[in-house]
Coordinates of C-alpha atoms in Angstrom, one line a residue:
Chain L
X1 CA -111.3 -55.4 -87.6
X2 CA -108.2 -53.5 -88.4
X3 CA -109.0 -50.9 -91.0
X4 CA -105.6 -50.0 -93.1
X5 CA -107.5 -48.5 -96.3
X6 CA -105.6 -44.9 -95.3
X7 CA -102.5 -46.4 -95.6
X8 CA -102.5 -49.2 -98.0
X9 CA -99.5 -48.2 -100.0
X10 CA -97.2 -48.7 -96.6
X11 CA -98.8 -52.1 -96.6
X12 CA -98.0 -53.7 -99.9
X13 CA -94.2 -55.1 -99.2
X14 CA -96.1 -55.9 -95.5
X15 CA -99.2 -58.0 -96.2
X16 CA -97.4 -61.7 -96.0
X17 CA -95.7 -61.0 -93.2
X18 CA -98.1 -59.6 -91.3
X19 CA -100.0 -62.9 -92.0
X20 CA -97.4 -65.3 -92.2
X21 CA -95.2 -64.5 -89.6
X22 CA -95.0 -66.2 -86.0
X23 CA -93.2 -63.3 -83.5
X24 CA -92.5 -64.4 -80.2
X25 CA -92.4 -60.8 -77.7
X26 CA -90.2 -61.8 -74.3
X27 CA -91.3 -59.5 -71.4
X28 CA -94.6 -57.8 -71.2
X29 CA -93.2 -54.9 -69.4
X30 CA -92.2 -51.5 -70.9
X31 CA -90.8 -52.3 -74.0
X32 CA -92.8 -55.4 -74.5
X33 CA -96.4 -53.0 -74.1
X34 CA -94.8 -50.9 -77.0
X35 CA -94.2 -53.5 -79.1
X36 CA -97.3 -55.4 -78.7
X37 CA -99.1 -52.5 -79.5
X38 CA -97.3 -51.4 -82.6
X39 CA -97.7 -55.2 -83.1
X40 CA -100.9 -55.4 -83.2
X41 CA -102.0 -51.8 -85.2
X42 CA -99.5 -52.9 -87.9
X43 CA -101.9 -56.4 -87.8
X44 CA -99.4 -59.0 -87.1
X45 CA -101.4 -62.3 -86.8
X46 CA -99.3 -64.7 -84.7
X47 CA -98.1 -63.3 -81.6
X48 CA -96.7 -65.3 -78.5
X49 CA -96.1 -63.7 -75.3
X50 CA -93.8 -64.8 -72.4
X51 CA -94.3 -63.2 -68.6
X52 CA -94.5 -64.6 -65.5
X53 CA -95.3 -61.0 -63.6
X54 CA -98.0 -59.0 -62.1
X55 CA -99.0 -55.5 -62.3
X56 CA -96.9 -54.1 -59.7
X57 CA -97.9 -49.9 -59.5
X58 CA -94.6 -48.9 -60.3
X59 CA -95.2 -50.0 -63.6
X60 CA -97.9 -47.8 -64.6
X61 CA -95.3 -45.0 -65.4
X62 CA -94.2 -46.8 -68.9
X63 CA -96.5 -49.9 -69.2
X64 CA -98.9 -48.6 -71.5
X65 CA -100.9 -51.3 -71.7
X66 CA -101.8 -51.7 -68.1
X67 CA -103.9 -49.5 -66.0
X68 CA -104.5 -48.9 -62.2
X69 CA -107.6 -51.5 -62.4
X70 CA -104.8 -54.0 -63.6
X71 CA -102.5 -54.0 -60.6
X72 CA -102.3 -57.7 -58.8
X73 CA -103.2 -59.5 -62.2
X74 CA -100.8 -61.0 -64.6
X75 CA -99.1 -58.9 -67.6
X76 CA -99.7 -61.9 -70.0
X77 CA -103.5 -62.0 -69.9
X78 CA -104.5 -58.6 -69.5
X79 CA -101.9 -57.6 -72.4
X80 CA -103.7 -60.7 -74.4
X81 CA -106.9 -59.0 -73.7
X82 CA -106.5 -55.2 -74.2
X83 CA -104.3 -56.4 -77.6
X84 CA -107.2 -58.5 -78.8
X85 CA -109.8 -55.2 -78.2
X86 CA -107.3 -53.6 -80.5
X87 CA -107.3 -56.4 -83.6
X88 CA -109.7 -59.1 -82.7
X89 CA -108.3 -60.8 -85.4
X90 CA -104.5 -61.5 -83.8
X91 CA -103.9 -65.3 -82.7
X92 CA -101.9 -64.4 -79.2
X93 CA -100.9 -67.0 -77.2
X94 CA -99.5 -66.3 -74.2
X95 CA -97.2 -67.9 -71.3
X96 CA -96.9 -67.3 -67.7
X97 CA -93.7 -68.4 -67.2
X98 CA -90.1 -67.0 -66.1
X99 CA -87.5 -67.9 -69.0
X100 CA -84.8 -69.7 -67.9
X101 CA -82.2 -72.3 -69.2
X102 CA -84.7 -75.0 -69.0
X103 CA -87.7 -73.3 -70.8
X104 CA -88.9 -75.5 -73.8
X105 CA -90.0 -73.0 -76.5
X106 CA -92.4 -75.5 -79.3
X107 CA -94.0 -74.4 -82.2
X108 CA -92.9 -71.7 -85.5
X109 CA -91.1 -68.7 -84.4
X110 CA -89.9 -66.4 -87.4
X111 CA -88.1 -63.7 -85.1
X112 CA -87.9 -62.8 -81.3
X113 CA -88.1 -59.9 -79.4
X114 CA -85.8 -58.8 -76.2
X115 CA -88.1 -56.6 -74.2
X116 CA -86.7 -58.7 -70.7
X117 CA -85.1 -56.7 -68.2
X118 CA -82.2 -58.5 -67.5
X119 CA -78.8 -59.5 -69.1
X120 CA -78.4 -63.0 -68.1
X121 CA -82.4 -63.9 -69.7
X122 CA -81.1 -61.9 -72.7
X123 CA -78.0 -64.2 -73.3
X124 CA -81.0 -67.5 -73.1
X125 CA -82.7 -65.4 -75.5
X126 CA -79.4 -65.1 -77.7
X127 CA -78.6 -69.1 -77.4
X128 CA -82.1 -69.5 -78.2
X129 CA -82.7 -67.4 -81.5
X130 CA -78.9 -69.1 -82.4
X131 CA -80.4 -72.7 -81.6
X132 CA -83.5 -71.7 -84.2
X133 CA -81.3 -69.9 -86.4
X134 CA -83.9 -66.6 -86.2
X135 CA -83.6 -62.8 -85.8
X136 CA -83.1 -61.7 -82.0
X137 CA -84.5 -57.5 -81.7
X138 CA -82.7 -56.6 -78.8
X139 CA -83.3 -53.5 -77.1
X140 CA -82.7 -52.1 -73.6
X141 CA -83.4 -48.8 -71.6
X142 CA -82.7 -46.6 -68.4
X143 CA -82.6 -43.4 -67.8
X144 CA -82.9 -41.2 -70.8
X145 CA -81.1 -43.6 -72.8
X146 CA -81.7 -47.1 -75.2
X147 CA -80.6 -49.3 -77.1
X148 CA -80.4 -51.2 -79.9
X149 CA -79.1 -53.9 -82.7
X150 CA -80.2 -56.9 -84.5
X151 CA -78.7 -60.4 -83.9
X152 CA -78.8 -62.3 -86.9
X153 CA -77.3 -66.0 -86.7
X154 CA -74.6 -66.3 -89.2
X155 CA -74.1 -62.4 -89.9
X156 CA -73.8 -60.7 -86.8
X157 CA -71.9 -61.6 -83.2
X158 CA -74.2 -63.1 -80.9
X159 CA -75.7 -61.1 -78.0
X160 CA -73.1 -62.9 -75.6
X161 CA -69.7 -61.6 -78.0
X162 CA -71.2 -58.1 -77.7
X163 CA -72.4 -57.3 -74.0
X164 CA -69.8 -60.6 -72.4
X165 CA -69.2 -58.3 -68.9
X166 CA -72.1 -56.5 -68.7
X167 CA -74.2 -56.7 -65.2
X168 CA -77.9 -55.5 -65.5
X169 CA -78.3 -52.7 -62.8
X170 CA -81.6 -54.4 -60.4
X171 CA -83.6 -51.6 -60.5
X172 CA -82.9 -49.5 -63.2
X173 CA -84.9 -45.6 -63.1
X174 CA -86.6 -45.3 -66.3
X175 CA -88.4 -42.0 -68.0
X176 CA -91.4 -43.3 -70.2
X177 CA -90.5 -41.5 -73.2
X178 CA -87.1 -43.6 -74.0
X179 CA -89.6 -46.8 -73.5
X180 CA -91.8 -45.6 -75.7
X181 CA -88.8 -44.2 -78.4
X182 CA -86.8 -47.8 -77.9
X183 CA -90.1 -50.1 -78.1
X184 CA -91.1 -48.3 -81.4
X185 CA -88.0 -48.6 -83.3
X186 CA -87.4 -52.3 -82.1
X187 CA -91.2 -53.3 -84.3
X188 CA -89.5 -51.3 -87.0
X189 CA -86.4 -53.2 -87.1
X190 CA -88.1 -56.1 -87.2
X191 CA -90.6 -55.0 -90.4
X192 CA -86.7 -54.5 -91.9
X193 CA -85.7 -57.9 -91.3
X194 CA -88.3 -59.8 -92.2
X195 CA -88.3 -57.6 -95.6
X196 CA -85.1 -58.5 -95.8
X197 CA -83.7 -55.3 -95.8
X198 CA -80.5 -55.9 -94.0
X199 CA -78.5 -52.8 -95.9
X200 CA -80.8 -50.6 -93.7
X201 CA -81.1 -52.5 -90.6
X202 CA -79.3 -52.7 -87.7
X203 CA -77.5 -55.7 -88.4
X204 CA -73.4 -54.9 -87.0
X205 CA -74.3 -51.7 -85.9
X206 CA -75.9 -50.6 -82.5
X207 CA -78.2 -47.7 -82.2
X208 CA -77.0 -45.4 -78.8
X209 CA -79.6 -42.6 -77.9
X210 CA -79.6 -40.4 -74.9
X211 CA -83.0 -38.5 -75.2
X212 CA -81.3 -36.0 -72.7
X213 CA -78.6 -34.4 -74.7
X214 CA -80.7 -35.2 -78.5
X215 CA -78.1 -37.8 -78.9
X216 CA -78.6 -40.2 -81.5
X217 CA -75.4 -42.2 -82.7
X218 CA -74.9 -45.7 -85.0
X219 CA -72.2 -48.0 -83.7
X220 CA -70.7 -50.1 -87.1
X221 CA -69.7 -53.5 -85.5
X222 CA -66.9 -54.9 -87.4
Chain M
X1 CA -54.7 -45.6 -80.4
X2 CA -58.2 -43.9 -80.4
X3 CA -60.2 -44.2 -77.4
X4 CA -63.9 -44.4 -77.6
X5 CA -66.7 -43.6 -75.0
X6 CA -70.2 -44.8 -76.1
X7 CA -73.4 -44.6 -74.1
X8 CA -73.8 -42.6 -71.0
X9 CA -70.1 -42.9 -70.0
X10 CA -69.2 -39.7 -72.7
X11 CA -71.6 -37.2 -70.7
X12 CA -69.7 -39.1 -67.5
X13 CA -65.9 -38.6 -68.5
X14 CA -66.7 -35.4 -70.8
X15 CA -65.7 -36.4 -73.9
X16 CA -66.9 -38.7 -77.1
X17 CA -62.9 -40.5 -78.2
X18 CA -59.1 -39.5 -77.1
X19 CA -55.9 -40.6 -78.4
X20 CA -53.0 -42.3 -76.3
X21 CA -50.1 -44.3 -76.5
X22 CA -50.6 -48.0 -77.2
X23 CA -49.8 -50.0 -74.3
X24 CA -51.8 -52.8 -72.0
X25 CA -54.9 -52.3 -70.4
X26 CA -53.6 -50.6 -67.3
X27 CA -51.1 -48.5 -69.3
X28 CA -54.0 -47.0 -71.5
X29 CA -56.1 -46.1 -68.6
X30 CA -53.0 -44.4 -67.2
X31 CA -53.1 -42.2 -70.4
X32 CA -56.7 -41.4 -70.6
X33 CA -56.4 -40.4 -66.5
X34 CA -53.8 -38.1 -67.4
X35 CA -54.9 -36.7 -70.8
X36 CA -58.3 -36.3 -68.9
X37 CA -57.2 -35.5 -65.2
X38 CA -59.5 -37.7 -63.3
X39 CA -58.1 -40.9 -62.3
X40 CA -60.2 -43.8 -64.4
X41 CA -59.8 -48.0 -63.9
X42 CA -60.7 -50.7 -65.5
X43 CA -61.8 -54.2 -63.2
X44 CA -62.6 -57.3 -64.6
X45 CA -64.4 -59.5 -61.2
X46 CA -62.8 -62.4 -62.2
X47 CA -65.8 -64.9 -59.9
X48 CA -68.5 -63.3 -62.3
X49 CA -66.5 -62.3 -65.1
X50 CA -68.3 -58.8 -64.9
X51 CA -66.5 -55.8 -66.3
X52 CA -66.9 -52.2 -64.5
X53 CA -64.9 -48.6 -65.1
X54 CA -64.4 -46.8 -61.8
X55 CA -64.3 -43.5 -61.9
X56 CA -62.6 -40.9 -59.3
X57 CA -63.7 -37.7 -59.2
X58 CA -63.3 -35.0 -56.2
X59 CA -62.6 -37.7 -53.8
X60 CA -65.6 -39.6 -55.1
X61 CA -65.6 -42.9 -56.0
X62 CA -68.0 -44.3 -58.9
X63 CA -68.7 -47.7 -60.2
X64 CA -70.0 -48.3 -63.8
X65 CA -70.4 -51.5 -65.6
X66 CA -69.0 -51.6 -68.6
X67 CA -68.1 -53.4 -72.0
X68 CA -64.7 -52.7 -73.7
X69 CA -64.3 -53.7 -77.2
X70 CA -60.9 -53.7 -79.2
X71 CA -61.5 -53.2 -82.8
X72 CA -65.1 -54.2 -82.9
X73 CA -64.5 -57.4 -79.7
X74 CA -65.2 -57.7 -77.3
X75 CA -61.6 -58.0 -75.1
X76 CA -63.3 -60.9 -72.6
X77 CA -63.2 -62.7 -76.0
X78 CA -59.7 -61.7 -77.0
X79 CA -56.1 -63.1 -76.3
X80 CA -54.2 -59.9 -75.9
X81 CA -55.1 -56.6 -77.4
X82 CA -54.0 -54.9 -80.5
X83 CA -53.6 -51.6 -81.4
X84 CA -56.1 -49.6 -83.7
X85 CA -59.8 -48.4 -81.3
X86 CA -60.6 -49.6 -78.2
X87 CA -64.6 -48.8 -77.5
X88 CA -65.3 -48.4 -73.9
X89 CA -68.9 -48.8 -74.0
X90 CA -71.7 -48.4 -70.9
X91 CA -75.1 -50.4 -72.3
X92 CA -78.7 -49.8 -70.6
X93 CA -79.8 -52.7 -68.9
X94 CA -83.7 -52.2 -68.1
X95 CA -87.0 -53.5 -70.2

């Protein structure tokens, strides 16, 4: 059971969302361990996961849900079973499955997370969120450096208008700490949005941070 | 018209924005070479419609993928450009 009594004030504005709320978290990977996590301590009920990986030991570095008895098994149900150890109380469903073009995504989805490490699976995830008229999170990292911004059907440009020329490098190095950074301001984006609080989100602007040179700077997107 | 660099492509080139002469792609990149003294281009791979900057730099070539935006679009999404900000911009990519 998830005890909030220390910080029931934060809570107030959170409570039916928390409960109400159906968040769907694409990639189980670095950023997706983050926001599961903060996911589940905040004591968000509905949870669906998407991954078709395995543990691989490269990804022990940033995966913080995953452990060196985890390598060879799949991200979706060890993450499903180290979240539920955290809040037994979270209803996580989970899917082994690569997302493509095809992938038929049923049931209530209030916002989606990008924690996928690629740009042409991000774009399915833009079409997707514009199909279901939801929130996309999107956030992306390498190096010392993330990013991020909210795609909001009907106020913002889409995913595609913004990053239309981009190629994903295939391996991209990447130091925990920007995971970690990026993955934790993603969940709190999202507690924005589905407050409503758009004036403070990042709705037409992307966040740039380069943990290297203390770099923090707000794109406005006209 | 003002030249931005966002993401890791300021710490590349050396500086955050620049001002040059309005002119077509290939002009402005002229300017910013000279302004800058390193010689900087701007491909579009027309088969996969990806974007890159190369960069010379003491005889070394470097590749960056890149998106360019011209007063907040994107310029794959644009007709021509217009004067005003063009935001040369170098995302992340990994999860």
């Amino acid at each position: 059971m998830l005890d909030i009594s220390r910080h029931i004030d934060l809570y107030k504005k959170l409570s039916d969302k928390l409960n109400n709320s159906h968040i769907f978290v694409a990639g189980a990977g670095g950023l997706g361990s983050v926001v599961l996590q903060n996911l589940v301590r905040l004591g968000f009920k509905n949870i669906i996961i998407y991954d078709h990986k395995e543990i691989d030991p490269p990804d022990l570095n940033r995966q913080i849900l995953y452990d060196s008895k985890d390598i060879g098994k799949k991200k979706t149900l060890v993450a499903r079973k180290k979240l539920l150890k955290i809040n037994p109380l979270c209803n996580i469903k989970v899917f082994e499955e690569k997302i493509t073009k095809n992938t038929k995504f049923n049931g209530k989805i209030d916002l989606i997370f990008d924690c996928v490490d690629n740009i042409e699976t991000r774009f399915i995830l833009d079409e997707f969120a514009h199909r279901l008229n939801i929130p996309l999170i999107h956030g992306a990292v390498q190096e010392y450096r993330g990013q991020i911004t909210v795609i909001y059907p009907g106020k913002t440009k889409s995913l595609r208008e913004l990053f239309l020329g981009y190629s994903s490098p295939k391996n991209p190095q990447v130091l925990p700490p920007t995971v970690f950074i990026t993955g934790s301001l993603l969940v709190s984006e999202a507690l924005k949005i589905l407050n409503k609080d758009f004036e403070n989100s990042l709705i037409n602007k992307i966040l740039f941070f380069d943990i290297f040179y203390n770099d923090f700077e707000v794109i406005k997107l006209k | 018209m003002k030249v931005k660099f966002i993401g890791g492509i300021r710490y590349l080139i050396g500086i955050k924005e620049i001002e040059v002469e309005f002119g077509s792609l290939d002009g402005i990149f002229e300017s910013i070479s000279k302004k800058l003294g390193k010689k900087i281009n701007y491909t579009l791979e027309k088969e996969t419609n990806k974007s890159f900057l190369i960069l010379n730099e003491n005889g070394k070539e470097m590749k960056f993928s890149v998106v360019i935006h011209n007063n907040g679009e994107n310029i794959l999404k644009k007709e021509k450009l217009e004067n005003g900000e063009l935001s040369i911009i170098m995302p992340v990519g990994g999860g």
